[in-house]
PDB file of C-alpha atoms in Angstrom:
ATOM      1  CA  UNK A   1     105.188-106.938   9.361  1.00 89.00           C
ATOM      2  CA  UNK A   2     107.545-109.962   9.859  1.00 96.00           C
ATOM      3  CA  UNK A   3     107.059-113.046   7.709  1.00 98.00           C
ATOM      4  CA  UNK A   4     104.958-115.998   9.276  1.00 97.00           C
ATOM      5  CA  UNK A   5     107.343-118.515  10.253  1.00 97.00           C
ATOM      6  CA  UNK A   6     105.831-121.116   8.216  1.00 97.00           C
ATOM      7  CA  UNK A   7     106.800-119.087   4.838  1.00 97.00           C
ATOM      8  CA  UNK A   8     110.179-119.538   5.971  1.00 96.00           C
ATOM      9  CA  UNK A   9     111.542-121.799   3.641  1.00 96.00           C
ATOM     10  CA  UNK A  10     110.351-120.049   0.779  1.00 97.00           C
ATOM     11  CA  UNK A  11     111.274-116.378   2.324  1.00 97.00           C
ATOM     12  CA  UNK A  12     113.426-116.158  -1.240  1.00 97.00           C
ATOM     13  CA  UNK A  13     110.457-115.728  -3.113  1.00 98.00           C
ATOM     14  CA  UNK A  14     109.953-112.816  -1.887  1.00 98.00           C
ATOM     15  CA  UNK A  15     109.975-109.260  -4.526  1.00 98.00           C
ATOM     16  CA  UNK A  16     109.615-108.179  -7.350  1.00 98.00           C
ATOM     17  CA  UNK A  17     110.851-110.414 -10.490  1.00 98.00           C
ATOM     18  CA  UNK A  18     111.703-109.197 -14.040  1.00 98.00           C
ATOM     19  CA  UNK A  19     112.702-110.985 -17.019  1.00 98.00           C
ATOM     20  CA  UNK A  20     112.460-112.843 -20.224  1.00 98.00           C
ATOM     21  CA  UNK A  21     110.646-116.330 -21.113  1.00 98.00           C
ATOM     22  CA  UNK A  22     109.688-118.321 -23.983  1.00 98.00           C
ATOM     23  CA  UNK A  23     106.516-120.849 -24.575  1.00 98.00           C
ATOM     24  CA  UNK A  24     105.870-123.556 -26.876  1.00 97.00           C
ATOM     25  CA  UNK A  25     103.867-126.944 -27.396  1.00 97.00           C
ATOM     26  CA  UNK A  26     103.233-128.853 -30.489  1.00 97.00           C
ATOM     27  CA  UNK A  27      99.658-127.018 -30.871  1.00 95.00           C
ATOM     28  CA  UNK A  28     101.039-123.682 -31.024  1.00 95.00           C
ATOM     29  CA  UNK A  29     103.656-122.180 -32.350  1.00 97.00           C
ATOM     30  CA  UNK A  30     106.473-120.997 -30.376  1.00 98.00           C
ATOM     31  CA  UNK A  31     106.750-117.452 -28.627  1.00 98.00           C
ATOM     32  CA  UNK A  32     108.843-115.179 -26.205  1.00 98.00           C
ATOM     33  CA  UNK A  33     107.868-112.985 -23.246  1.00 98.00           C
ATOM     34  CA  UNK A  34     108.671-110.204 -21.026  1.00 98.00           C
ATOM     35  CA  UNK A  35     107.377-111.182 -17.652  1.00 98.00           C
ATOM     36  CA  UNK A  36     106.880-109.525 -14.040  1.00 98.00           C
ATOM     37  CA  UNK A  37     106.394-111.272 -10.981  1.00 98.00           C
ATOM     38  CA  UNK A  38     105.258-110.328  -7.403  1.00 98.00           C
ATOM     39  CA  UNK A  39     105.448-112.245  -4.356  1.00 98.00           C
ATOM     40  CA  UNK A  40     104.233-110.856  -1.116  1.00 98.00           C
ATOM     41  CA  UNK A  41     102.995-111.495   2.356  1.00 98.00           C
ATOM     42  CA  UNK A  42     100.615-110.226   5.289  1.00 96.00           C
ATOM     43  CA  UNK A  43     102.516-112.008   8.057  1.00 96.00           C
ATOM     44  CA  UNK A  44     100.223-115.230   7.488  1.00 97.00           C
ATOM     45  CA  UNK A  45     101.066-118.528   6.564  1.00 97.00           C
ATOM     46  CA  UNK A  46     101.093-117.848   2.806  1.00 98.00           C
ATOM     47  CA  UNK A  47     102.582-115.902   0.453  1.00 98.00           C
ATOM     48  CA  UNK A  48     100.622-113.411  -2.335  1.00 98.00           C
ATOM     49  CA  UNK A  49     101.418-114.312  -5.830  1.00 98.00           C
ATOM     50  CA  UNK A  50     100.947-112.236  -9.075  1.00 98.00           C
ATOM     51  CA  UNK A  51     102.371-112.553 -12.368  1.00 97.00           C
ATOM     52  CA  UNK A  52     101.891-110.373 -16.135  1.00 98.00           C
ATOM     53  CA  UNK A  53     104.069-110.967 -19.267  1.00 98.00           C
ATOM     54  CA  UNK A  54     103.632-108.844 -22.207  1.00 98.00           C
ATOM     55  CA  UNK A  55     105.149-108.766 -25.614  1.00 97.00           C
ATOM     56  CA  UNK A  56     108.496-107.981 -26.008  1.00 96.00           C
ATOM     57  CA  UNK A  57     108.222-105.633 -29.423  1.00 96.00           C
ATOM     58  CA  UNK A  58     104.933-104.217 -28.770  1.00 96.00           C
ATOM     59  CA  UNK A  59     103.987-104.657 -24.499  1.00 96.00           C
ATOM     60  CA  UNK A  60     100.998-105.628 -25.498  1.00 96.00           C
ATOM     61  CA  UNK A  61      99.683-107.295 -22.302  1.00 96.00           C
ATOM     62  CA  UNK A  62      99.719-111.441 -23.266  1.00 97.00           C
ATOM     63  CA  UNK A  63      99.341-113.667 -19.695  1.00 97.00           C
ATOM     64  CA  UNK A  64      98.607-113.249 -16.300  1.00 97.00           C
ATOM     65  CA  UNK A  65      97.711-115.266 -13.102  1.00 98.00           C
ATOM     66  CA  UNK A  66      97.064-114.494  -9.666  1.00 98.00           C
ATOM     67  CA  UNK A  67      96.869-116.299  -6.436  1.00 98.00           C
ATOM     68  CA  UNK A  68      98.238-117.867  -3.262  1.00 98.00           C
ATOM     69  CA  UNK A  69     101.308-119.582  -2.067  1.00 98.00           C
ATOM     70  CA  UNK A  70     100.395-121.560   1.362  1.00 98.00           C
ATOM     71  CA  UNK A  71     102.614-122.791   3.614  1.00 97.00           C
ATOM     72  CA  UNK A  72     102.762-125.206   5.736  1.00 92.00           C
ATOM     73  CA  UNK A  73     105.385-125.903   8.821  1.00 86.00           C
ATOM     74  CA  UNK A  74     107.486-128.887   7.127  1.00 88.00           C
ATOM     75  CA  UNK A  75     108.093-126.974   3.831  1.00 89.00           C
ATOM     76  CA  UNK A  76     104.980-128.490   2.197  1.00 95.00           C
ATOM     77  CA  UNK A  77     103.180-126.046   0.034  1.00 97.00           C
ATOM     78  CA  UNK A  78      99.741-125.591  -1.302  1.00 98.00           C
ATOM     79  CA  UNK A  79      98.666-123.194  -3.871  1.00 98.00           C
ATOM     80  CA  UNK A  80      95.876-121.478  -5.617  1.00 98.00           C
ATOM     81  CA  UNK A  81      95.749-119.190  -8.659  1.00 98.00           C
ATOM     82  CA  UNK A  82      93.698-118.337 -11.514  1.00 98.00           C
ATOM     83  CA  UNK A  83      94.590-117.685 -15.494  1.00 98.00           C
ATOM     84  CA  UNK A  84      92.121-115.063 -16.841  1.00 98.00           C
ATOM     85  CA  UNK A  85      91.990-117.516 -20.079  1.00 96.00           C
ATOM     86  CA  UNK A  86      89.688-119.614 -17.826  1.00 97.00           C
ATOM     87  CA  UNK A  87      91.757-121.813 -15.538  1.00 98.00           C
ATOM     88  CA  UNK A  88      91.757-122.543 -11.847  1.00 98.00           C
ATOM     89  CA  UNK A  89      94.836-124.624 -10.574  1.00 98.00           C
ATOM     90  CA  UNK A  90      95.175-126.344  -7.482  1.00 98.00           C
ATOM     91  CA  UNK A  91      98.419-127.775  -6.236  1.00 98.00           C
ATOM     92  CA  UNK A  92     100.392-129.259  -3.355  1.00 97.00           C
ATOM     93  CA  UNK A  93     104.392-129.323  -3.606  1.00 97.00           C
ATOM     94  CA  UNK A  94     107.671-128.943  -1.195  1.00 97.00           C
ATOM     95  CA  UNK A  95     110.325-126.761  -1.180  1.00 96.00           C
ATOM     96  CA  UNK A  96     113.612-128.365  -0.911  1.00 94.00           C
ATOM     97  CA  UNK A  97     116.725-125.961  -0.375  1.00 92.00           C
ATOM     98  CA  UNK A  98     116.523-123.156  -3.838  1.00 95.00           C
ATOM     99  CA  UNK A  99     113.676-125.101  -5.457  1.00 97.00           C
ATOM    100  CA  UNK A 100     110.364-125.387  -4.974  1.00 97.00           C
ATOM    101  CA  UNK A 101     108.032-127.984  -7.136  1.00 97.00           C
ATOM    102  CA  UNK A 102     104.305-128.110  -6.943  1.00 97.00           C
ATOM    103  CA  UNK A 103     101.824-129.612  -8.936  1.00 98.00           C
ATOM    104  CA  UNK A 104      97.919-129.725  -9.556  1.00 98.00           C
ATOM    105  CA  UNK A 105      96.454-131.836  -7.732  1.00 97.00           C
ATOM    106  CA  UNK A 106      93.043-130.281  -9.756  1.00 97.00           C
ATOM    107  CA  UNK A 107      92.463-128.340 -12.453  1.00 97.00           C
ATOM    108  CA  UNK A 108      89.168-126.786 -12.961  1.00 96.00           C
ATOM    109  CA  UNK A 109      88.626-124.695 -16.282  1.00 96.00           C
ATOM    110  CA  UNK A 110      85.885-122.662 -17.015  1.00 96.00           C
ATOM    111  CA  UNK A 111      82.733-123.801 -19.684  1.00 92.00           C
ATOM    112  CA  UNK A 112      84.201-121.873 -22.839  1.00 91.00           C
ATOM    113  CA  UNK A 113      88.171-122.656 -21.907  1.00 93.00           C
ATOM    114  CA  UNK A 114      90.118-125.225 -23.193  1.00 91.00           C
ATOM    115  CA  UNK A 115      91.323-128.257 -20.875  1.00 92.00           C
ATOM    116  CA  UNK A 116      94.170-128.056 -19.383  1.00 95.00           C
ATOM    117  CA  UNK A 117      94.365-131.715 -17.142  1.00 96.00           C
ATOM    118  CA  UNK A 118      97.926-131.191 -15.219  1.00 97.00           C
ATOM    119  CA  UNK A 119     100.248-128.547 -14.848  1.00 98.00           C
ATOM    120  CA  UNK A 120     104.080-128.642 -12.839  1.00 98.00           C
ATOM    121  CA  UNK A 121     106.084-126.088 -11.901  1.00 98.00           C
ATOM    122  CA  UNK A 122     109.689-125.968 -10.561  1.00 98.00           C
ATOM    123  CA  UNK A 123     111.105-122.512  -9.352  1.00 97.00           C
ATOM    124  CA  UNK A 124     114.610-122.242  -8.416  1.00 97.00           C
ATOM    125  CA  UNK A 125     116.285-118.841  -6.843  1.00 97.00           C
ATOM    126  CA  UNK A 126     119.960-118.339  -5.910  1.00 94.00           C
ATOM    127  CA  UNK A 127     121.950-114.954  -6.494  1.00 91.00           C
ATOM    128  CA  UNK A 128     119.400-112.678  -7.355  1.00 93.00           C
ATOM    129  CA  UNK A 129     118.317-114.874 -10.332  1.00 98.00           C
ATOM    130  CA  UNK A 130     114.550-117.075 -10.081  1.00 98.00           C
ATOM    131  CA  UNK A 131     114.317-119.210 -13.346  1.00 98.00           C
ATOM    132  CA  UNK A 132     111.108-121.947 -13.662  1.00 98.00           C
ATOM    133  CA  UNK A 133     109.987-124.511 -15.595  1.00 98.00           C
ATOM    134  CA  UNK A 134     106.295-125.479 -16.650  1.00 98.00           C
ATOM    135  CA  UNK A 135     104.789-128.699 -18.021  1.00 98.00           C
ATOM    136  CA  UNK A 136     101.631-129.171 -18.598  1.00 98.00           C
ATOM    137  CA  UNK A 137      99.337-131.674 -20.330  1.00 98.00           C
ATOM    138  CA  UNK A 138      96.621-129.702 -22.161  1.00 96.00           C
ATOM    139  CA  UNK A 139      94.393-130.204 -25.133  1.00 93.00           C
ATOM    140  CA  UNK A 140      94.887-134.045 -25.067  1.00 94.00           C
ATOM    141  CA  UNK A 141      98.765-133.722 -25.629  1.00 97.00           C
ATOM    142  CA  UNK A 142     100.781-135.650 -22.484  1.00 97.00           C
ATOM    143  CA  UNK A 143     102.565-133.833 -19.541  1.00 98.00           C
ATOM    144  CA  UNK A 144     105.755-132.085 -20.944  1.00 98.00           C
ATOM    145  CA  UNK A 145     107.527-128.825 -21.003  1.00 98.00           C
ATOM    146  CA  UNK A 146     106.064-125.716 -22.264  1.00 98.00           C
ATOM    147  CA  UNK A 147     106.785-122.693 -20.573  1.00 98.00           C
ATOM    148  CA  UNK A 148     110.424-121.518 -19.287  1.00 98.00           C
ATOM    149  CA  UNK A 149     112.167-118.763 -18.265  1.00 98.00           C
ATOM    150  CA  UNK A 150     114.875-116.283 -16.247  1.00 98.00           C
ATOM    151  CA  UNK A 151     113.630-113.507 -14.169  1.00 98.00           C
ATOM    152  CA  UNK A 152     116.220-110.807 -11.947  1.00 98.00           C
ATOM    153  CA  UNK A 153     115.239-109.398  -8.720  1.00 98.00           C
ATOM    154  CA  UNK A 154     114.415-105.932  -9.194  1.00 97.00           C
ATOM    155  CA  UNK A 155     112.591-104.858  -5.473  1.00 95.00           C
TER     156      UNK A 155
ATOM    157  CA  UNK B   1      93.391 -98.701 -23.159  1.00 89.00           C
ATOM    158  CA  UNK B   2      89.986 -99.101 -24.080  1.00 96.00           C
ATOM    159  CA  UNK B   3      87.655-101.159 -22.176  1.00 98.00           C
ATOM    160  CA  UNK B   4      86.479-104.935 -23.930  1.00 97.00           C
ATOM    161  CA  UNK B   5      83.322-103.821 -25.605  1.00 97.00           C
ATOM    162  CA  UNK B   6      82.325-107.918 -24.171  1.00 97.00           C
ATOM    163  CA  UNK B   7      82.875-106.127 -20.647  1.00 97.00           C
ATOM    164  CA  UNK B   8      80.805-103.098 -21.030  1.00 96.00           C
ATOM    165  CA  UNK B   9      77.747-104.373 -19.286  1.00 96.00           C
ATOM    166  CA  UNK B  10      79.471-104.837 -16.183  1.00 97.00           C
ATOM    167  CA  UNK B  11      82.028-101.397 -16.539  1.00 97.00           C
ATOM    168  CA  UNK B  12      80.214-100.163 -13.969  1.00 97.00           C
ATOM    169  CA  UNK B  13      82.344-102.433 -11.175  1.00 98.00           C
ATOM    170  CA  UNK B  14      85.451-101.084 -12.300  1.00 98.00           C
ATOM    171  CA  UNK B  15      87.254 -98.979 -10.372  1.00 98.00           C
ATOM    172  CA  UNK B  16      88.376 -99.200  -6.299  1.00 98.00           C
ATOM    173  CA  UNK B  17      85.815 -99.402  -3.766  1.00 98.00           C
ATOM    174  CA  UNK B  18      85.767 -99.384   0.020  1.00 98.00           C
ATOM    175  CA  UNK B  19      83.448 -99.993   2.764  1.00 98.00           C
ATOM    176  CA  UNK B  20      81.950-102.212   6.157  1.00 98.00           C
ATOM    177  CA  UNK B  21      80.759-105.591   5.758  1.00 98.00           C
ATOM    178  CA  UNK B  22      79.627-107.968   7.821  1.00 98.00           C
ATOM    179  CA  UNK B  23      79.721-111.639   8.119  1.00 98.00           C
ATOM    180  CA  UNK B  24      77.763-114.759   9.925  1.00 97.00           C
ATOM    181  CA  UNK B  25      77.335-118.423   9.793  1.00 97.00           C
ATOM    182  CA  UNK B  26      75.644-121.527  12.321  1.00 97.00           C
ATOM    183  CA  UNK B  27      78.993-122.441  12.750  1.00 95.00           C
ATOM    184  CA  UNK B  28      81.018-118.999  13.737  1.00 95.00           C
ATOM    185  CA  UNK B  29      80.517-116.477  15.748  1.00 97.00           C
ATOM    186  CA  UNK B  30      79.230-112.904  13.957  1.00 98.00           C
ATOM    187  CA  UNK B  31      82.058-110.355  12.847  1.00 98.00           C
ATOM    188  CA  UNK B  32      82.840-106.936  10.897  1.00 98.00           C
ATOM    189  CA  UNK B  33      85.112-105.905   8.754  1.00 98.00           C
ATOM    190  CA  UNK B  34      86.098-102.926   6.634  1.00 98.00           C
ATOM    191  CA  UNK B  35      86.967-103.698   3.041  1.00 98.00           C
ATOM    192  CA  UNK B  36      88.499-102.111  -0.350  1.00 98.00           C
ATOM    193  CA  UNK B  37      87.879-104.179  -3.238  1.00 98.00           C
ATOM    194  CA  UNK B  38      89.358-103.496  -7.232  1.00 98.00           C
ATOM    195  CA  UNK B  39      88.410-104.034  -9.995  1.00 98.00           C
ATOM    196  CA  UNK B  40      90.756-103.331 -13.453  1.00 98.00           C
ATOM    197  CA  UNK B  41      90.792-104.311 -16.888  1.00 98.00           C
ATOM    198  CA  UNK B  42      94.058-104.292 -19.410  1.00 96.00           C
ATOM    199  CA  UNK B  43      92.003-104.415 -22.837  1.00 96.00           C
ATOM    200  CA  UNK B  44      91.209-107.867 -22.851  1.00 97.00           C
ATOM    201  CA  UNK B  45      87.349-109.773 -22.209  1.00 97.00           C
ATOM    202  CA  UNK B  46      87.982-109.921 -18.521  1.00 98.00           C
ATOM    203  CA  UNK B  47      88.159-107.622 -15.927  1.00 98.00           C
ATOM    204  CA  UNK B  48      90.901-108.180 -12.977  1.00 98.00           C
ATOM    205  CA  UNK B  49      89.681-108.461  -9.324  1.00 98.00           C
ATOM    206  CA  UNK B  50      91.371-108.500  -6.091  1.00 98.00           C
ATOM    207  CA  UNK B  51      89.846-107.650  -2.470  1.00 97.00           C
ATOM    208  CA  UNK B  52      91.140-107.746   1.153  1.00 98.00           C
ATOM    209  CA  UNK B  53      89.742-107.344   4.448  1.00 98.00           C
ATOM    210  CA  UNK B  54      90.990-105.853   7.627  1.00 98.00           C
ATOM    211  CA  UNK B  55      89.180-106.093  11.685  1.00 97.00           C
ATOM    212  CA  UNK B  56      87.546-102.448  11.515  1.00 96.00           C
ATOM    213  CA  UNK B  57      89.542-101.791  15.411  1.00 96.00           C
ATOM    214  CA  UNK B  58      92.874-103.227  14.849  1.00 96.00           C
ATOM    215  CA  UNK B  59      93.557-103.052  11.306  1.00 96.00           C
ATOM    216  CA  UNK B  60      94.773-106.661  10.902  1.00 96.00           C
ATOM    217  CA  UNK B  61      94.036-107.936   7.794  1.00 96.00           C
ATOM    218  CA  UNK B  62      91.529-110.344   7.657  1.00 97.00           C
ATOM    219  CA  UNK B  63      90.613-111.674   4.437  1.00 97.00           C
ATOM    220  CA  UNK B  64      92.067-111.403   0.936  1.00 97.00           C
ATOM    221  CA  UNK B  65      90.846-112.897  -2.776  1.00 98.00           C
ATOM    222  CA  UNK B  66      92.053-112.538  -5.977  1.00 98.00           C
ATOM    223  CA  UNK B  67      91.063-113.574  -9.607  1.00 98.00           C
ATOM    224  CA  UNK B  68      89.322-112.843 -12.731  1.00 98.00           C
ATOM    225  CA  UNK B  69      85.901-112.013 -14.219  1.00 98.00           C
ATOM    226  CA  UNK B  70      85.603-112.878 -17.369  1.00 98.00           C
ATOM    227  CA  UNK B  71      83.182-111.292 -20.163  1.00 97.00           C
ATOM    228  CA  UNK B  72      81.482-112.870 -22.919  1.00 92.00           C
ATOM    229  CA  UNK B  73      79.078-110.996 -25.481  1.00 86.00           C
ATOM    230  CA  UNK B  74      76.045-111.743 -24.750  1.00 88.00           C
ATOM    231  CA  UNK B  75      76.166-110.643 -21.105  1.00 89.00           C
ATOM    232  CA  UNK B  76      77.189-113.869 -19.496  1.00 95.00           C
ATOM    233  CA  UNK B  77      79.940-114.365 -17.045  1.00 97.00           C
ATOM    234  CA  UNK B  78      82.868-116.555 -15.695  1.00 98.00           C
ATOM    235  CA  UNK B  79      84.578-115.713 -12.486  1.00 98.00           C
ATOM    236  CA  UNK B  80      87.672-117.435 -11.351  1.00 98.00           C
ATOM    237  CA  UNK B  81      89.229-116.883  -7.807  1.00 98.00           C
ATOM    238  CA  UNK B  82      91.175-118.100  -4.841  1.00 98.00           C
ATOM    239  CA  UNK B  83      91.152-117.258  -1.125  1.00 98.00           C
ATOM    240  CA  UNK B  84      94.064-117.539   0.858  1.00 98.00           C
ATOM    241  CA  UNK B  85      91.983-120.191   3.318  1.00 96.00           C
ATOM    242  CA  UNK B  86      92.742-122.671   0.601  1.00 97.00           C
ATOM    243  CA  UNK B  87      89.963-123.018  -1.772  1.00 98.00           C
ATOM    244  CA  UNK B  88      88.927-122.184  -5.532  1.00 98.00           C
ATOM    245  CA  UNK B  89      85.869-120.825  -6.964  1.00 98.00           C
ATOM    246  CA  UNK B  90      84.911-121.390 -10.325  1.00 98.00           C
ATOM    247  CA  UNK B  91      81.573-119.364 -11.472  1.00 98.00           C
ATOM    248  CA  UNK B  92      79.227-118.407 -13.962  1.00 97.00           C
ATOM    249  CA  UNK B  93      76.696-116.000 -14.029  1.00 97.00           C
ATOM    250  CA  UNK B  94      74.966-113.146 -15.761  1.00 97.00           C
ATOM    251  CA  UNK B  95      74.880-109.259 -15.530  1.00 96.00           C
ATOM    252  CA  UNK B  96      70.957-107.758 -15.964  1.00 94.00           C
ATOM    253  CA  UNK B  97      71.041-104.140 -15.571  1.00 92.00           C
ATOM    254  CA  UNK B  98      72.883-102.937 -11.972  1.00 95.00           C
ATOM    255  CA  UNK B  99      72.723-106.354 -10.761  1.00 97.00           C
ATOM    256  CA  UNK B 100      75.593-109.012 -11.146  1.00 97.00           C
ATOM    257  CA  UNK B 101      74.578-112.931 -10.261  1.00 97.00           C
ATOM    258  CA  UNK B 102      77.314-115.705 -10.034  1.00 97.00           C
ATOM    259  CA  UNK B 103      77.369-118.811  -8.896  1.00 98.00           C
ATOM    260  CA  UNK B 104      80.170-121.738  -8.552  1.00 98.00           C
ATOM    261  CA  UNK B 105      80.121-124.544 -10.956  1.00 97.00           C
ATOM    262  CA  UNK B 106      82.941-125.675  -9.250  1.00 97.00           C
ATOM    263  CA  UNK B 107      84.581-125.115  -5.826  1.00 97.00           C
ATOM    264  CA  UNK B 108      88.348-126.689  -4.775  1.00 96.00           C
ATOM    265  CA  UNK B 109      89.604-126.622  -1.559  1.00 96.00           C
ATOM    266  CA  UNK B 110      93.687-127.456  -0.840  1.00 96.00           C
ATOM    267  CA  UNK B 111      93.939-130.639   1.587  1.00 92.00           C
ATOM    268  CA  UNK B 112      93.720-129.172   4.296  1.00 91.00           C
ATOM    269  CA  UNK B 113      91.276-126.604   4.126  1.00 94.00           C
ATOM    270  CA  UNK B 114      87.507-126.945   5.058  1.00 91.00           C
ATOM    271  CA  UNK B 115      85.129-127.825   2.372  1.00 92.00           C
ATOM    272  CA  UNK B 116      82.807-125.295   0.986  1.00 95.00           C
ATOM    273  CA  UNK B 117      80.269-127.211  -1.350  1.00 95.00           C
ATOM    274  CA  UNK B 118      78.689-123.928  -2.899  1.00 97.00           C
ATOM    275  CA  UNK B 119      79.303-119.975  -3.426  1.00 98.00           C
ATOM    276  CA  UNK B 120      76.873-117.381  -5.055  1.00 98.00           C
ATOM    277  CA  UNK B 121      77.488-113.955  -5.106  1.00 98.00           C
ATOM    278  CA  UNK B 122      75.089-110.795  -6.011  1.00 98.00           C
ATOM    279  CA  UNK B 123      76.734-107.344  -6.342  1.00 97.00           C
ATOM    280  CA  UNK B 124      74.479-104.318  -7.020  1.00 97.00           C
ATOM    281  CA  UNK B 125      76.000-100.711  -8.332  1.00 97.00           C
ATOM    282  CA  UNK B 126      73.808 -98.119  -8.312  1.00 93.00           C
ATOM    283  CA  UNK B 127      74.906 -94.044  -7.285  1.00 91.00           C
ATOM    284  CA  UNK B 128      78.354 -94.985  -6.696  1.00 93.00           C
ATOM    285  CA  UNK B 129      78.104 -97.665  -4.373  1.00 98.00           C
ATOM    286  CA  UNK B 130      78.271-101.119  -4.562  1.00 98.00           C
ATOM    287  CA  UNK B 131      76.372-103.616  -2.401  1.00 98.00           C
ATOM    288  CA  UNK B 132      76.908-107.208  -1.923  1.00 98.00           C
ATOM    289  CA  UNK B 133      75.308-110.097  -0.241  1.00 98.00           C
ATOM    290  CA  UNK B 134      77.311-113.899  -0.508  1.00 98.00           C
ATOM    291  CA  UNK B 135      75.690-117.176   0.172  1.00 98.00           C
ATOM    292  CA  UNK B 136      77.396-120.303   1.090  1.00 98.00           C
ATOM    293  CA  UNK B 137      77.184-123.597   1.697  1.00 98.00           C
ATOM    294  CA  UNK B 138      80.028-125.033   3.974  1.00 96.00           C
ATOM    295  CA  UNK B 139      80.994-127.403   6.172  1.00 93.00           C
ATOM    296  CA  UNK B 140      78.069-129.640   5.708  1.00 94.00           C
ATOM    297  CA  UNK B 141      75.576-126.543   6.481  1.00 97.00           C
ATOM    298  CA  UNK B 142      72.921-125.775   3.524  1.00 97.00           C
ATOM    299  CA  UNK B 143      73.549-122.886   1.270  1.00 97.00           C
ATOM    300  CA  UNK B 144      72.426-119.580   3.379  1.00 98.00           C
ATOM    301  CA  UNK B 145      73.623-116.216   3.941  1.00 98.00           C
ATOM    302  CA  UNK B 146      77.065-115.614   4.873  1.00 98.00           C
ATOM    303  CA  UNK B 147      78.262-112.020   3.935  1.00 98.00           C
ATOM    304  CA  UNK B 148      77.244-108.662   3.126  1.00 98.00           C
ATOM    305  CA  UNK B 149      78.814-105.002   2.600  1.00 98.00           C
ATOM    306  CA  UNK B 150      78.346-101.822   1.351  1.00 98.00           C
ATOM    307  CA  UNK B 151      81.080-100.263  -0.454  1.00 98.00           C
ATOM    308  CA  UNK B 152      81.668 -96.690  -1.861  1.00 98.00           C
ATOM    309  CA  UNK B 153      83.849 -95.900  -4.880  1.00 97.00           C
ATOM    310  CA  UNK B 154      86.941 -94.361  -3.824  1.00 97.00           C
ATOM    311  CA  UNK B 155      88.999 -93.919  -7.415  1.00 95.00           C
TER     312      UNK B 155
END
């Protein structure tokens, strides 16, 4: 099934991603992850999204989120995914050359989760190698960086 | 890895299930579809969810939705998903015997996406099949029947 046309311009998203990350924010203590990420496609205008970490001594299962990349024709992008700790995030972003940079434009949690107001993301792939960056502003602390990491393409 | 005891009153979704459905709203013209929808579960209070639809004739895929249901003790629900038509659904709900109830507390569509103002969703298992009926209210039409399928367990 060849790729829509519109998904073009983030075709290197494509596969199977493997690596390591590390989180932190000044209301938790700071930790390390082994992560897996899948993008896909149906030959529609978006790409499928799903991502796992799981810790690196014991793989006990930590994160996850799941969703959709959409794309539009001038390398605008709007996307959709869920965290299973109770989080919905919306966001719009571009893709410009190797790195693409979205971010919520809502963010809807669930009664029982905490709040998480704003959340970016920046992805950047060349040579086989997708590394990202995370912000978010959560728990009444201000936008800033919390999650990061280095993934290798593996499929 | 054991199942979340939080998640035992709805352990009977688990597991892959496919089927026909059918859909129909003022606004569209009536279609089919076959369907295979999973659920999982990796330990923790939630269980994992994806589904996807293809035309019944052609095998095109159709429709597609991922997210997470998540399980608190006493019974009550949260479900967070996305669709790849650019929208969010954030629900809560309860499980009372075979029957499942949810209902959005919040929906989020992308810019450019229609707006659907309201989501419930019943699912009934019962003798290894599952039966569903979705109501929504969209595009400025009142909350009414949308979707329905009947889906067998298949692993």
């Amino acid at each position: 099934m060849n790729l829509h046309p519109y998904c073009e311009p983030i075709a290197m998203l494509l596969g199977t991603w493997r690596g390591e990350g590390r989180g932190f924010y000044p209301t938790i203590s700071d930790f390390t992850y082994t992560e897996e990420v899948v993008f896909g496609h149906v030959g529609k205008p978006f790409l499928t999204y799903s991502q796992r970490t799981w810790d690196p001594a014991t793989e006990a299962p930590m994160h996850a989120e799941t969703g959709f990349w959409r794309c539009a024709e001038q390398g605008t992008l709007e996307v959709l995914l869920v965290h299973p700790f109770g989080l919905a995030e919306v966001s719009t972003g571009r893709v410009e050359g190797e790195t693409v940079s979205v971010s919520t434009i809502a963010t809807v949690p669930v009664p029982s989760a905490k709040v998480v107001s704003e959340v970016t993301r920046t992805l950047t792939v060349g040579s086989g190698v997708l590394t990202y960056e995370i912000s978010m502003a959560a728990v009444g602390e201000p936008l800033q960086a919390h999650l990061e990491g280095r993934l290798e393409k593996i499929g």
